[in-house]
Each structure stands twice: as structure tokens, then as C-alpha cells.
Amino acid sequence: MTAVLEVRDLQVRFSTPDGEVSAVNGVSFDVNESECVGIVGESGSGKSQLFMAVMGLLAKNGRALGSAKYRGTELVGMPVRDLNKIRGNKLAMIFQDSMTSLTPHLRIGRQMTEVLIEHQGMSEADARIRALDMLNLVRIPEAARRLTQYPHELSGGMRQRIMIAMALLCEPDMLIADEPTTALDVTVQAQILDLMADLKRATKAAIVLITHDLGTVAGLCDKVQVMYGGRFMETGDVRQIFYNPQHPYTRGLLSSMPRLTEDRQETLYAIPGQPPNLQRLPAGCPFQERCTFVHQRCIDELPLLQQAGPGQFKACHLASLDVPVDDPNRAAIPAGELPPVIPHTATGDARTA
Amino acid sequence: MTAELLRVEDLKVHFPIRTGGILFGEYTPLKAVDGVSFSLKEGETLGIVGESGCGKSTLGRALLQLIKPTDGKVVFLGNEVSSMAGEQLRAQRQHMQIVFQDPLASLNPRMTVGDIIGEPLTVFFPKLSTAERKAKVRDMMAKVGLLPQMINRYPHEFSGGQCQRIGIARAMILNPKMVVCDEPVSALDVSIQAQIINLLMELQQDLGLSLLFISHDLSIVRHVSHRVMVLYLGKVMEIADRDSIYAQPLHPYTQALISAVPIPDPDLEKNKQRIVLGGDLPSPMNPPSGCVFRTRCPRATGVCAETVPVLEEKAPGHRVACHHWGVPEQKLV
């Protein structure tokens, strides 16, 4: 497998009147060809800013450090002129809010053909034909008429399809989808997820899905990276992350979601506390204040990603989550507040905790 | 959980929308809520689900008379609140409260937390001394999981989850009988949602109140509700007990909604056959004739375009408005 994107120790900082905010604190990973990677995290976990930095789209007060290479070419610090030859062409991005991501005063046709004329030097007539094909591919009804319409004339689901079509026009190597279905209703979300699953089968492009919704990740992704406080907490194969999570945060997140497939519980498990303040991240593990397994080492020393299984990595000092309650290293917490063991339906890899 | 607290009969909320010229234009009614009837028992949670634009928030507000209904009756504790006004209505409001979706926007940024939570007390119990009021506010803050010493802080000093706790404290301080929760967790982070849901359910147990839980998230609604009502374009499609509606949904729309929920389980989710509805929600200005759902319904036939299906009891306590109701043809989750 060839890596499309190689990220090494990437950091993103924003200077604000209240001091410097560290949104991303040194992450390293690869995205390979035809692979779908899910980046899971809450708001403020740095999941979006990580890819904004890769695309050179950080706000003016933000800067990226470290390295992000697209097929060997360094993207961090690349001049805008060179960057524009790659992004939109080889690297494409879909945003959450399709209304603000499309230009309101330009017709859909103009917005779509612009990409092809700019990047591939097509004639306007050829570009129109290609745009029309792409609209049909994303299953937009009456595609020819859509080209002459303005964004406000279309529904949210339709606009999101157009965003996807636009991103695919130049047959990108990598498609970054930032919360592509969050603003949509469930039934329309189902349409878009189906479409993305079809695209995944049909194209060779790598897909990065940035989301807080573990349900969409489960359906689409091959690999998952869980972010918290600007760092990766756990990375691995989608089945490992869902059926055998090794990090207390991953396990807490999975336990706190009510599921239609499980018997109804009387009370939900809830991760205590609040997400961290990125201006004042603690010295040790960013999750320490909310972790039920916290002990002295977590406060003193930042845990680095370490192997937790074949292809699975976790940033946690604990050797295993099955720590006996009377472990002297563990902070005193009531046993009843431990996150429950994840129920699972998969065969094999049964947990016994 | 026996006595009836709230009864809603054929409630309609129509907004006039100008569709013609500027001077002598015509008005077309936008039927946000169109003939909704249901009842709510003491201590019960009724979940209201539907997509955006189906009228679920408008319904919640119309029940509290925050929007005057166009037609129909809202009977709360035996009093017809929909025909009340002024002082009489205000007296009833002590018993019916609301928690809004956006935690920060629903709190006045220039008031301290103590003033926000205590304001209902100043309105309804003006004779209370400042010290008594503060004591009650502190009690309530402790109950919703806020540190009582934060009483003099301002909303911007709190996170989203904490702001939602303030909003809940404000709604609960008068010991209401009914609280409308309008998407109370959808603006919150995943790790905070469970905290707020547990808080609401605990308070309901302690205070014995009834909840109307408006949400688009079917997994959460299943967790909190005793009964569930499904709305589409301002009309009730199906209403039933929680277990019956999730195990055996009879309306094709409910079936599609349930099957569309992504399940956080890779093996199940990757192999699931979703019922995918085509198209989008039609404009409520110009709803389809007959059954409003027919334009997206996989079972629609000629009769659906001609006759409006009536909401009828098809199984004990399970009412459905569909000509072709029936159990799903496939496994939904």
C-alpha cells in the first residue's frame, strides 16, 4: 500500500488575545490509497484543524509546524500558488455547512466548471459535460437544470451532493469530508452515507471522514483515529476500536451512546467532567481530569502512542483497562463509576473484563 | 402515572406567508402543526421525533402558548389554556416550563447565574426575601450538578454542558408539572450528552414531572421516553409505547427513520440494509394531497393521493395514520 498522505509530528497553534491555543499537539499518521480513515473527536479536539492545516486553510492567526507530505511533497509552508495546484485537484475537501461553502451568487454550473477549467485546462463546453456526468453520479435528479440554479434554490441534501460532486470532479487522490452529514436530517443522512459508500467502492481515492458520530464511522471507515485535546488517544482498525477499545476515553464514548440494537439501560454511562481547555492543557495526559483510571503517572507524564495490539495503538499508561479496583496506583474512585464493558456483537475477540 | 396532565385536541398552528404582491398580496397558510391530538400522563415522558421542518418545535411552543395556536384545544390540568390570556395564563405557566436547544443563546449574558435561575421565583413569589431566594437557587444548583459558589458568575464563564444545566435549573426551580425539552442535547458534545440525559431523568424521578422530549435522535428518544410520537409535515404519523414503536413500527415513515439511524457497530452497520427514502421533505407551504408522506413513501398507491389517512388504533395503544400500515418487510436495526 502506498501512502497518499504522510503526517509527522504536526502541530497547530493559534495566537489569540488570551494567549496561545494549541489545537493540535504533534500527531503522526499515514493515509493509504483506497483507505477510509475516520477521525473521531468532540468539538475542540483538533480534528478539523488538523486537516485545515494539511490543506493550508488555517485562519490568519494560526500556524502549522511539523510535516505533512502528499506523495512525498511537503505541504506545510508551501507557497499558496503551488498549493493551489494540489488542493482542489489532488486533495479535495467537503465541509459541513453546504450553504456557506458554495458561493451564493454564482450558478452551480459556473462553480463546478471553474474547478475543471482552472485545474485541468478544459474548455467550458467539455467542463459542462463532465460536471453533468458528475451530478448524475451523485444521483441528483434533473441534473441539467441544476447547473443553471443558484445554491439557495436547492435543499440541504442536494447541496451536500453538489459539494461531493465538486470535490470529485478532478478525480482526487484523497477526499477529506469534514462532518459531511451533521447538518442533515436522518433520512437525508442515510442517502449521503449510501452515496459515500458507493463512491468508496467505485473510486481509488483515499477518504478521510472527520466526525463526532461513531455511527457513521462504523459504517464507512476501515481505520479509526480517536482525538482528544489535540492528540490521538487511540488508533486502529475499525473493528478493534469498536469491539476492543483500549483507551478509557474510547471506551467511555462508546458506552455513553444509547443504541437501538441493545436492550434499554436504566441509566447511561456518562464520562464525568468537561472537555479540556486548550489554553491550559494539563502537563500529563489530556484526559486525566475525566478518567476513572487516573493515577499519579498520568498527571506527571504525557503518555505516548504505544502498541496495544496488532495495528492498534493507544496513548495511555495503563497496561490494560482491566485494572483491579484495589490497585494502589489508581486514584480512589467508586467502583460503580467505571465505564461498563462495551457490549459487542462480533464473533471472536471476546472481552472478559 | 395514571392521571392525565395534558390533553391536546386537533391542535393547529398556521403561519400566514405572503405569496403575492407587496401591497395587496395574498397570504398562504404554512401549516406547521396541522391537527395534532395526544395526551400526556403525570410522570410520563412523551418523545416527539421527526425531521427538521416537521413542526416539532412549533408544537412544543404552542403547548406553552408561546405561539398562539390557530385552532384546537390545549387542556392542562383540566384548564383550557389555549383560551386563556393575561394573568390567568401566567398563573398556569408556573407549572409548565421549557428547556431550549441552544444552551448559551437561551441565557441572558448580562445576568448572573443566580439571577437567571432565581428569576422565575421573583416573578411568581415576589414576597420571598433575597436570602430565601438565594438559598433555593443554591439548592437547585446543587441538584443539577453546578457548584453553588458559582452563583455570581455569568453564562459565558460556563461550558455548553454547564449552560444547559443552568437552563434546566431555571426550568425546574418552580417545581413545574410539565417541562418541554426542545432538543436539549443536540448542541452538546457526545461525552456531555449522557450527563444531561441522566440529569433530566433523575430530576423527573425526584420531582415526578412529565416531560415532552423533542428530538431528532431516535436512540436518545428511545432511552428517555415512555411513549413516542412521530411527526411529518405537521401531522402525527404514528404514536405508541416506546417498546412497541421501536420493535414493531407500523408506519413506513417510522420504519425508514429507525432504519436510517447509524449504529456504532461496524459489523452490523456495514451489513445493514437501510430503507433509503428518496428526495427531501416537501414544502409545508404546498403539502402533497392526501397523505403528506406519499411523495417519499415506498408503499404509496393511488388511494394515498386522494384520501387523507386517519390516525387510528391498529394495535393496543398503537395509533397509525397510514392506508398501507403494516410490520416492516425487513429487519430495521
XYZ file of C-alpha atoms in Angstrom:
686
model
C 0.000 0.000 0.000
C 1.257 3.438 -0.922
C 0.715 6.330 1.405
C -1.124 9.263 -0.150
C -0.592 11.451 2.874
C 2.164 11.187 5.451
C 1.814 13.402 8.503
C 4.663 13.625 11.011
C 4.521 15.464 14.323
C 2.041 18.035 13.041
C 1.175 20.850 15.402
C -1.314 23.669 15.015
C -1.192 26.783 17.170
C -3.412 29.842 17.226
C -2.346 33.117 18.750
C -5.306 34.783 20.439
C -5.580 37.851 22.685
C -5.818 35.437 25.630
C -2.607 33.638 24.773
C -1.596 30.789 22.517
C -4.023 27.945 21.916
C -2.617 24.575 20.949
C -5.272 22.933 18.809
C -3.158 20.040 17.518
C -0.201 18.808 19.540
C 2.008 16.604 17.433
C 0.193 13.882 15.534
C 1.689 11.431 13.069
C -0.163 9.098 10.724
C -0.432 7.872 7.133
C -3.431 7.689 4.878
C -3.047 4.965 2.256
C -4.613 4.553 -1.168
C -8.252 3.365 -1.241
C -8.440 3.528 2.507
C -11.167 5.189 4.547
C -9.924 6.727 7.777
C -12.282 8.068 10.434
C -11.096 10.901 12.673
C -13.333 10.923 15.734
C -13.412 13.648 18.354
C -15.532 16.183 20.152
C -15.599 19.874 19.328
C -12.246 21.372 20.246
C -10.395 18.082 19.902
C -8.474 19.483 16.930
C -9.884 17.057 14.367
C -10.904 19.731 11.848
C -7.893 21.999 12.373
C -5.593 19.071 11.700
C -6.884 18.806 8.132
C -7.282 22.543 7.686
C -3.534 22.667 8.339
C -2.907 19.900 5.779
C -4.905 21.867 3.193
C -3.264 25.183 4.101
C -6.613 26.611 5.136
C -5.815 27.721 8.683
C -7.165 31.067 9.858
C -4.724 34.007 9.754
C -3.768 33.685 13.408
C -2.995 30.002 13.043
C 0.254 28.315 12.088
C 1.229 24.748 11.393
C 4.501 23.132 12.466
C 5.826 19.731 11.588
C 5.351 17.921 8.325
C 2.512 16.787 6.083
C 3.566 15.220 2.795
C 1.326 14.479 -0.162
C 3.049 11.700 -2.137
C 6.408 12.983 -0.921
C 5.727 16.700 -1.456
C 5.803 18.794 1.695
C 2.547 20.757 2.148
C 3.347 22.642 5.348
C 4.805 26.022 4.409
C 4.251 25.520 0.662
C 3.549 28.781 -1.196
C -0.136 29.298 -1.980
C 0.490 29.241 -5.721
C 1.950 25.735 -5.570
C -0.582 24.601 -3.023
C -3.401 25.622 -5.355
C -2.117 23.137 -7.931
C -2.648 20.325 -5.469
C -5.678 21.220 -3.413
C -8.986 21.050 -5.230
C -7.181 18.895 -7.773
C -5.487 16.037 -5.946
C -6.725 16.762 -2.442
C -10.373 17.730 -2.134
C -12.421 18.701 0.871
C -16.132 18.639 1.710
C -17.348 20.860 4.510
C -20.155 20.501 6.993
C -22.173 23.539 6.041
C -23.021 23.296 2.370
C -24.833 26.635 2.318
C -21.813 28.694 3.300
C -19.375 26.564 1.309
C -20.998 27.308 -2.038
C -20.803 30.810 -3.473
C -24.332 32.202 -3.196
C -24.294 34.449 -6.259
C -22.846 32.019 -8.778
C -24.826 29.346 -10.570
C -23.959 25.739 -9.755
C -22.685 25.180 -13.308
C -20.219 28.071 -13.073
C -18.925 26.877 -9.693
C -18.440 23.337 -10.924
C -16.801 24.104 -14.260
C -14.420 26.605 -12.666
C -12.566 23.763 -10.968
C -12.037 21.890 -14.230
C -11.083 24.937 -16.272
C -8.625 26.044 -13.602
C -7.011 22.719 -12.769
C -7.296 20.685 -15.928
C -7.444 23.402 -18.572
C -10.675 22.050 -20.030
C -12.821 24.099 -22.353
C -16.050 25.374 -20.901
C -18.154 23.025 -23.043
C -16.171 19.947 -22.018
C -16.228 21.016 -18.402
C -20.008 21.309 -18.531
C -20.361 17.784 -19.861
C -18.084 16.476 -17.150
C -19.985 18.418 -14.453
C -23.236 16.957 -15.710
C -21.820 13.424 -15.568
C -20.689 14.019 -12.029
C -24.107 15.303 -10.923
C -25.640 12.141 -12.348
C -23.069 10.070 -10.498
C -24.108 11.572 -7.162
C -27.727 10.884 -8.166
C -29.044 14.405 -8.462
C -32.414 14.436 -10.213
C -32.777 16.777 -13.235
C -29.037 17.371 -13.294
C -29.040 19.634 -16.363
C -31.460 22.058 -14.725
C -29.375 22.154 -11.521
C -26.420 23.607 -13.427
C -28.425 26.771 -14.070
C -29.676 27.104 -10.496
C -28.273 29.026 -7.541
C -27.358 27.331 -4.236
C -30.348 28.785 -2.362
C -32.749 27.077 -4.749
C -31.598 23.649 -3.613
C -32.257 21.704 -0.433
C -29.562 20.909 2.118
C -29.186 17.302 0.968
C -28.939 18.375 -2.667
C -26.283 21.000 -1.854
C -24.262 18.425 0.039
C -24.384 16.157 -3.035
C -23.184 19.038 -5.186
C -20.304 19.598 -2.766
C -19.381 15.940 -3.101
C -19.674 16.107 -6.904
C -17.448 19.187 -6.988
C -14.854 17.539 -4.814
C -14.769 14.534 -7.136
C -14.560 16.459 -10.428
C -10.782 16.262 -10.734
C -10.687 12.661 -9.534
C -8.757 13.482 -6.374
C -6.345 11.109 -4.678
C -7.785 11.971 -1.330
C -11.176 13.243 -0.242
C -11.470 14.893 3.170
C -15.048 15.033 4.429
C -15.482 17.242 7.499
C -18.758 16.310 9.221
C -20.477 15.785 5.848
C -23.812 14.705 7.302
C -24.044 16.568 10.600
C -26.276 19.345 9.283
C -28.646 16.900 7.583
C -31.770 15.054 8.671
C -31.529 11.332 9.354
C -33.246 10.252 6.162
C -31.076 12.554 4.038
C -28.019 11.487 6.020
C -28.840 7.913 5.028
C -28.864 8.954 1.347
C -25.463 10.675 1.637
C -23.892 7.790 3.567
C -25.104 5.351 0.915
C -23.618 7.566 -1.756
C -20.289 7.768 0.053
C -20.188 4.002 0.481
C -20.766 3.602 -3.287
C -18.040 6.127 -4.066
C -15.665 4.317 -1.781
C -16.209 1.151 -3.783
C -16.080 2.907 -7.153
C -13.020 5.156 -6.781
C -9.498 4.505 -5.622
C -9.391 7.739 -3.669
C -8.493 7.675 -0.002
C -11.296 9.068 2.152
C -10.866 10.858 5.461
C -14.085 11.193 7.438
C -13.935 13.741 10.248
C -16.862 13.343 12.611
C -18.126 13.118 16.175
C -20.651 10.454 15.192
C -19.383 6.962 15.902
C -22.307 5.503 13.967
C -21.205 6.943 10.619
C -17.627 5.875 11.291
C -18.712 2.309 11.951
C -20.455 2.127 8.577
C -17.804 3.660 6.335
C -14.323 3.512 7.776
C -11.557 0.922 7.724
C -9.353 2.666 10.267
C -10.229 4.981 13.149
C -8.210 7.627 14.986
C -9.709 8.976 18.194
C -8.645 12.527 19.103
C -8.838 14.379 22.399
C -7.119 17.609 23.424
C -5.285 17.800 20.085
C -3.713 14.353 20.350
C -4.503 10.853 19.204
C -5.798 8.813 22.114
C -6.234 5.593 20.214
C -5.794 4.442 16.639
C -6.547 1.169 14.988
C -8.669 -0.943 12.740
C -12.381 -0.073 12.948
C -13.315 -3.438 14.467
C -10.603 -3.212 17.098
C -11.683 0.272 18.137
C -15.354 -0.646 18.407
C -15.101 -4.165 19.810
C -11.922 -3.951 21.831
C -11.209 -0.327 22.763
C -8.054 0.004 24.840
C -8.228 3.657 25.835
C -10.541 4.783 28.670
C -11.817 7.688 26.543
C -12.769 5.468 23.594
C -14.429 3.024 25.917
C -16.282 5.842 27.707
C -17.505 7.341 24.419
C -18.801 4.013 23.160
C -20.528 3.287 26.465
C -22.236 6.658 26.687
C -24.232 6.238 23.489
C -27.692 4.721 23.728
C -28.070 2.118 20.974
C -31.131 0.852 19.179
C -29.591 -2.604 18.978
C -29.151 -3.078 22.718
C -31.669 -3.545 25.471
C -32.503 -0.231 27.037
C -30.428 0.589 30.132
C -31.952 2.442 33.057
C -29.062 4.902 33.270
C -26.497 5.731 30.656
C -22.822 5.681 31.444
C -21.602 9.315 31.308
C -17.980 10.443 31.109
C -17.687 12.872 34.035
C -16.380 16.432 33.740
C -15.841 18.809 30.838
C -13.664 18.768 27.702
C -10.248 20.343 28.392
C -9.391 23.988 27.945
C -6.875 24.069 25.081
C -5.190 27.136 26.520
C -4.318 25.332 29.707
C -3.791 21.730 28.822
C -2.533 19.729 31.788
C 1.065 18.547 31.766
C 0.316 14.841 31.694
C -2.455 13.026 29.862
C -5.081 15.446 28.455
C -7.848 13.073 29.582
C -6.610 12.805 33.208
C -9.307 15.017 34.774
C -12.114 12.859 33.407
C -10.513 9.452 33.520
C -11.761 6.907 36.027
C -8.453 5.044 35.815
C -6.242 8.057 36.559
C -3.142 7.533 38.690
C -0.070 9.587 39.576
C 1.864 8.776 36.431
C -0.954 10.178 34.236
C -0.617 13.541 35.973
C 3.186 13.659 35.757
C 3.940 12.232 32.365
C 2.362 12.537 28.945
C 1.525 9.088 27.574
C 2.774 8.489 24.026
C 1.117 6.230 21.496
C 2.190 2.656 22.136
C 1.210 -0.634 20.627
C -1.899 -2.134 22.202
C -2.495 -4.955 19.745
C -1.756 -5.755 16.092
C -2.109 -2.394 14.336
C -3.755 -0.856 17.377
C -2.121 1.970 19.359
C -3.157 3.826 22.476
C -1.811 6.833 24.369
C -2.351 5.537 27.883
C -0.047 4.445 30.692
C -2.306 1.614 31.728
C -1.209 -1.807 30.588
C -4.828 -2.892 30.424
C -8.229 -1.468 31.274
C -8.965 -4.447 33.469
C -7.240 -2.944 36.494
C -8.296 -4.343 39.813
C -10.170 -1.759 41.848
C -7.735 -2.102 44.764
C -4.710 -1.275 42.614
C -2.634 1.068 44.812
C -1.650 3.132 41.770
C -5.200 4.067 40.994
C -6.909 7.152 42.359
C -9.732 6.324 44.735
C -12.970 6.224 42.802
C -16.155 4.311 43.439
C -16.233 1.050 41.519
C -19.735 1.788 40.277
C -18.449 4.662 38.150
C -16.208 2.607 35.920
C -17.279 2.654 32.298
C -19.090 -0.561 31.511
C -17.517 -3.070 29.208
C -18.577 -2.483 25.642
C -21.312 -4.814 24.543
C -20.427 -6.301 21.215
C -21.935 -8.494 18.599
C -18.804 -9.550 16.831
C -17.557 -13.066 16.947
C -14.124 -13.706 18.365
C -12.149 -11.147 20.353
C -14.447 -11.547 23.331
C -13.698 -9.357 26.286
C -13.854 -10.787 29.738
C -13.426 -7.694 31.894
C -48.537 7.569 36.267
C -52.256 7.490 35.914
C -53.846 10.926 35.972
C -53.963 12.869 32.742
C -51.932 16.055 32.872
C -52.226 17.419 29.385
C -54.704 16.828 26.594
C -54.247 18.242 23.134
C -57.125 18.144 20.670
C -56.787 18.851 16.989
C -54.126 21.499 17.539
C -53.274 23.639 14.537
C -50.637 26.298 14.103
C -50.746 28.003 10.724
C -48.423 30.858 9.860
C -49.644 33.258 7.161
C -46.972 33.654 4.496
C -47.243 36.434 1.936
C -47.142 34.906 -1.508
C -48.439 37.698 -3.758
C -47.575 41.320 -4.400
C -46.301 43.708 -1.802
C -49.367 45.915 -1.366
C -52.337 43.648 -1.923
C -50.532 40.333 -1.679
C -52.210 37.105 -0.826
C -51.407 35.045 2.200
C -50.968 31.285 2.062
C -51.049 29.390 5.333
C -47.915 27.453 6.243
C -49.295 24.550 8.224
C -46.531 23.974 10.762
C -48.771 21.901 13.034
C -51.911 20.536 11.453
C -54.393 18.693 13.611
C -52.296 17.080 16.330
C -54.043 15.274 19.205
C -52.467 13.412 22.102
C -52.417 13.264 25.861
C -49.667 13.192 28.472
C -49.946 11.488 31.837
C -48.361 12.542 35.097
C -44.746 11.447 35.370
C -44.677 10.337 31.746
C -42.171 11.205 29.034
C -43.502 11.576 25.530
C -40.795 11.646 22.864
C -41.563 13.714 19.781
C -39.478 12.817 16.741
C -39.347 13.980 13.171
C -37.063 15.715 10.712
C -36.394 19.434 10.708
C -39.446 21.284 9.474
C -41.919 18.680 10.704
C -43.302 21.077 13.311
C -41.968 19.500 16.480
C -40.581 22.720 17.980
C -43.637 24.733 16.951
C -45.797 22.132 18.656
C -43.768 22.425 21.870
C -44.124 26.179 21.880
C -47.811 26.112 21.024
C -48.483 23.859 24.028
C -46.969 26.512 26.309
C -48.865 29.218 24.415
C -45.577 30.828 23.429
C -47.069 30.715 19.944
C -50.844 31.163 19.862
C -52.418 28.112 18.203
C -54.620 28.842 15.192
C -57.173 26.268 16.236
C -57.693 23.378 18.604
C -57.567 22.899 22.342
C -54.769 22.520 24.878
C -56.144 21.330 28.216
C -53.624 21.414 31.046
C -54.683 20.144 34.491
C -58.311 20.452 33.446
C -57.961 24.083 32.364
C -58.179 25.060 28.747
C -55.017 27.120 28.451
C -55.484 27.755 24.752
C -58.383 30.121 25.510
C -56.630 31.895 28.385
C -54.728 35.148 28.265
C -53.011 37.606 30.576
C -52.817 36.961 34.292
C -54.814 33.723 34.102
C -52.388 32.193 31.606
C -49.385 33.452 33.518
C -50.558 31.615 36.627
C -50.586 28.361 34.625
C -47.057 28.946 33.354
C -45.720 28.225 36.804
C -46.478 24.588 36.086
C -45.210 24.389 32.523
C -41.635 25.197 31.624
C -39.254 24.764 28.707
C -35.587 23.901 28.140
C -34.197 25.171 24.847
C -31.763 23.692 22.342
C -29.019 26.320 22.327
C -27.746 26.488 25.892
C -25.831 29.742 25.612
C -28.324 31.684 23.483
C -31.160 30.921 25.882
C -29.401 32.605 28.823
C -29.220 36.383 29.191
C -25.469 37.176 29.008
C -25.812 40.181 31.310
C -27.459 38.321 34.180
C -25.589 36.264 36.745
C -26.381 32.585 37.059
C -28.113 33.277 40.360
C -30.367 35.904 38.775
C -31.166 33.645 35.811
C -32.149 30.654 37.922
C -33.902 32.854 40.513
C -35.913 34.949 38.047
C -38.922 32.601 37.956
C -39.043 32.919 41.763
C -39.053 36.733 41.615
C -41.909 36.571 39.135
C -44.092 34.037 40.901
C -43.100 34.525 44.543
C -42.251 38.215 44.865
C -42.690 38.058 48.631
C -39.679 35.758 49.020
C -36.738 37.505 50.705
C -33.447 37.709 48.860
C -31.826 35.305 51.282
C -34.614 32.741 50.866
C -34.434 33.042 47.115
C -30.671 32.597 47.108
C -30.965 29.536 49.306
C -33.449 27.980 46.877
C -31.212 28.822 43.919
C -28.211 27.234 45.637
C -30.238 24.095 46.356
C -31.298 23.884 42.739
C -27.742 24.443 41.510
C -26.532 21.562 43.635
C -29.339 19.397 42.286
C -28.354 19.985 38.657
C -24.663 19.464 39.377
C -23.413 23.056 39.471
C -21.213 24.282 42.293
C -23.356 26.649 44.436
C -20.402 29.004 44.835
C -20.654 29.805 41.120
C -23.874 31.724 41.783
C -22.401 35.115 40.889
C -20.781 34.083 37.616
C -22.004 34.934 34.124
C -23.089 32.460 31.410
C -20.002 32.987 29.232
C -17.827 31.558 32.011
C -19.511 28.182 31.618
C -19.169 25.425 29.027
C -22.084 24.313 26.853
C -22.986 21.417 29.128
C -22.921 23.621 32.212
C -25.064 26.260 30.478
C -27.608 23.563 29.712
C -27.597 22.681 33.424
C -28.354 26.348 34.195
C -31.251 26.266 31.715
C -32.558 23.099 33.355
C -32.241 24.612 36.834
C -34.240 27.650 35.698
C -36.988 25.419 34.316
C -37.143 23.229 37.418
C -36.977 25.799 40.215
C -40.740 26.380 40.312
C -41.362 22.672 40.665
C -43.313 22.507 37.403
C -45.620 19.681 36.431
C -44.507 19.584 32.819
C -41.284 20.534 31.059
C -40.923 20.752 27.294
C -37.342 19.807 26.349
C -36.707 21.106 22.846
C -33.620 19.248 21.551
C -31.873 19.684 24.913
C -28.725 17.752 23.991
C -28.258 18.161 20.251
C -25.954 21.178 20.675
C -23.760 19.364 23.199
C -20.682 17.227 22.782
C -21.137 13.482 22.687
C -19.399 12.980 26.033
C -21.674 15.573 27.681
C -24.993 14.367 26.217
C -25.206 11.352 28.510
C -24.640 13.572 31.568
C -27.559 15.853 30.672
C -29.874 12.976 29.775
C -29.157 11.275 33.100
C -29.766 14.576 34.903
C -33.140 15.083 33.224
C -34.234 11.536 34.026
C -33.119 11.850 37.658
C -34.969 15.131 38.104
C -38.046 13.597 36.572
C -37.918 10.778 39.121
C -37.323 13.114 42.058
C -39.864 15.756 41.120
C -42.413 13.462 39.475
C -42.731 15.655 36.430
C -43.860 14.955 32.909
C -41.526 15.590 30.003
C -42.149 16.308 26.364
C -38.828 15.341 24.831
C -38.417 16.798 21.360
C -35.505 15.348 19.427
C -34.399 14.110 16.046
C -32.158 11.456 17.626
C -34.090 8.216 17.784
C -31.596 6.402 20.008
C -31.847 9.084 22.691
C -35.639 9.268 22.422
C -35.850 5.527 22.954
C -33.711 5.866 26.062
C -35.768 8.615 27.733
C -39.361 8.138 26.579
C -42.300 6.059 27.733
C -44.252 6.821 24.606
C -43.155 8.180 21.232
C -44.947 10.322 18.669
C -43.682 10.622 15.092
C -44.462 13.817 13.181
C -44.185 14.530 9.465
C -45.138 17.879 7.917
C -47.142 18.889 10.975
C -49.169 15.700 11.209
C -48.938 12.715 13.519
C -47.860 9.622 11.585
C -47.669 7.209 14.475
C -47.897 7.261 18.257
C -47.294 4.294 20.536
C -45.492 2.956 23.568
C -41.740 3.010 23.270
C -41.209 -0.720 23.036
C -43.997 -1.214 20.589
C -42.920 1.591 18.238
C -39.261 0.530 18.159
C -39.894 -3.210 17.946
C -42.866 -3.066 15.587
C -43.186 0.278 13.841
C -46.282 0.144 11.644
C -45.862 3.334 9.624
C -43.458 3.234 6.653
C -42.012 6.620 7.699
C -41.193 5.416 11.209
C -39.636 2.306 9.692
C -37.438 4.417 7.427
C -36.433 6.680 10.324
C -35.425 3.763 12.518
C -33.505 2.033 9.757
C -31.636 5.264 8.935
C -30.064 5.576 12.397
C -26.348 4.742 12.128
C -25.415 2.048 14.638
C -21.983 2.344 16.298
C -21.131 -1.247 15.482
C -19.049 -1.901 12.323
C -20.287 -5.430 11.571
C -23.949 -4.519 11.945
C -23.666 -1.141 10.260
C -21.680 -2.328 7.231
C -24.100 -5.148 6.502
C -27.303 -3.295 7.222
C -29.894 -2.810 4.504
C -31.185 0.715 5.047
C -34.586 1.825 3.849
C -33.470 4.922 1.979
C -36.233 7.421 1.275
C -35.838 9.332 -1.964
C -35.945 13.104 -2.161
C -36.452 15.696 0.526
C -39.215 16.911 2.775
C -41.841 18.666 0.590
C -42.529 22.341 1.247
C -45.062 22.754 4.052
C -46.498 25.668 2.019
C -47.618 23.235 -0.602
C -48.030 19.830 1.037
C -48.948 16.802 -1.089
C -52.634 15.941 -1.373
C -53.970 13.026 0.621
C -51.249 11.539 2.776
C -48.447 14.102 3.246
C -45.824 11.343 3.223
C -46.888 9.752 -0.068
C -44.268 11.527 -2.245
C -41.455 9.676 -0.428
C -43.322 6.564 0.638
C -42.250 3.196 -0.787
C -45.799 1.840 -0.340
C -47.758 4.750 -1.855
C -50.640 3.931 -4.208
C -53.496 5.853 -5.791
C -55.584 5.999 -2.656
C -52.815 7.847 -0.800
C -53.111 10.811 -3.164
C -56.870 11.006 -2.730
C -57.714 10.294 0.890
C -56.013 11.617 3.989
C -55.320 8.624 6.237
C -56.880 8.875 9.695
C -54.855 8.258 12.844
C -56.415 5.010 14.086
C -55.629 2.450 16.731
C -54.249 -0.626 14.943
C -52.841 -2.420 17.976
C -53.461 -1.745 21.679
C -52.187 1.767 22.429
C -50.620 1.972 18.953
C -52.119 4.518 16.589
C -51.061 4.884 12.954
C -52.104 7.189 10.118
C -51.471 5.121 7.001
C -53.546 3.321 4.377
C -50.912 0.619 3.975
C -49.737 0.230 7.540
C -48.036 -2.988 8.496
C -44.982 -4.542 10.036
C -41.678 -3.850 8.253
C -40.667 -6.217 5.468
C -37.064 -6.313 6.598
C -35.001 -6.140 9.736
C -34.561 -2.478 10.646
C -31.616 -2.432 13.011
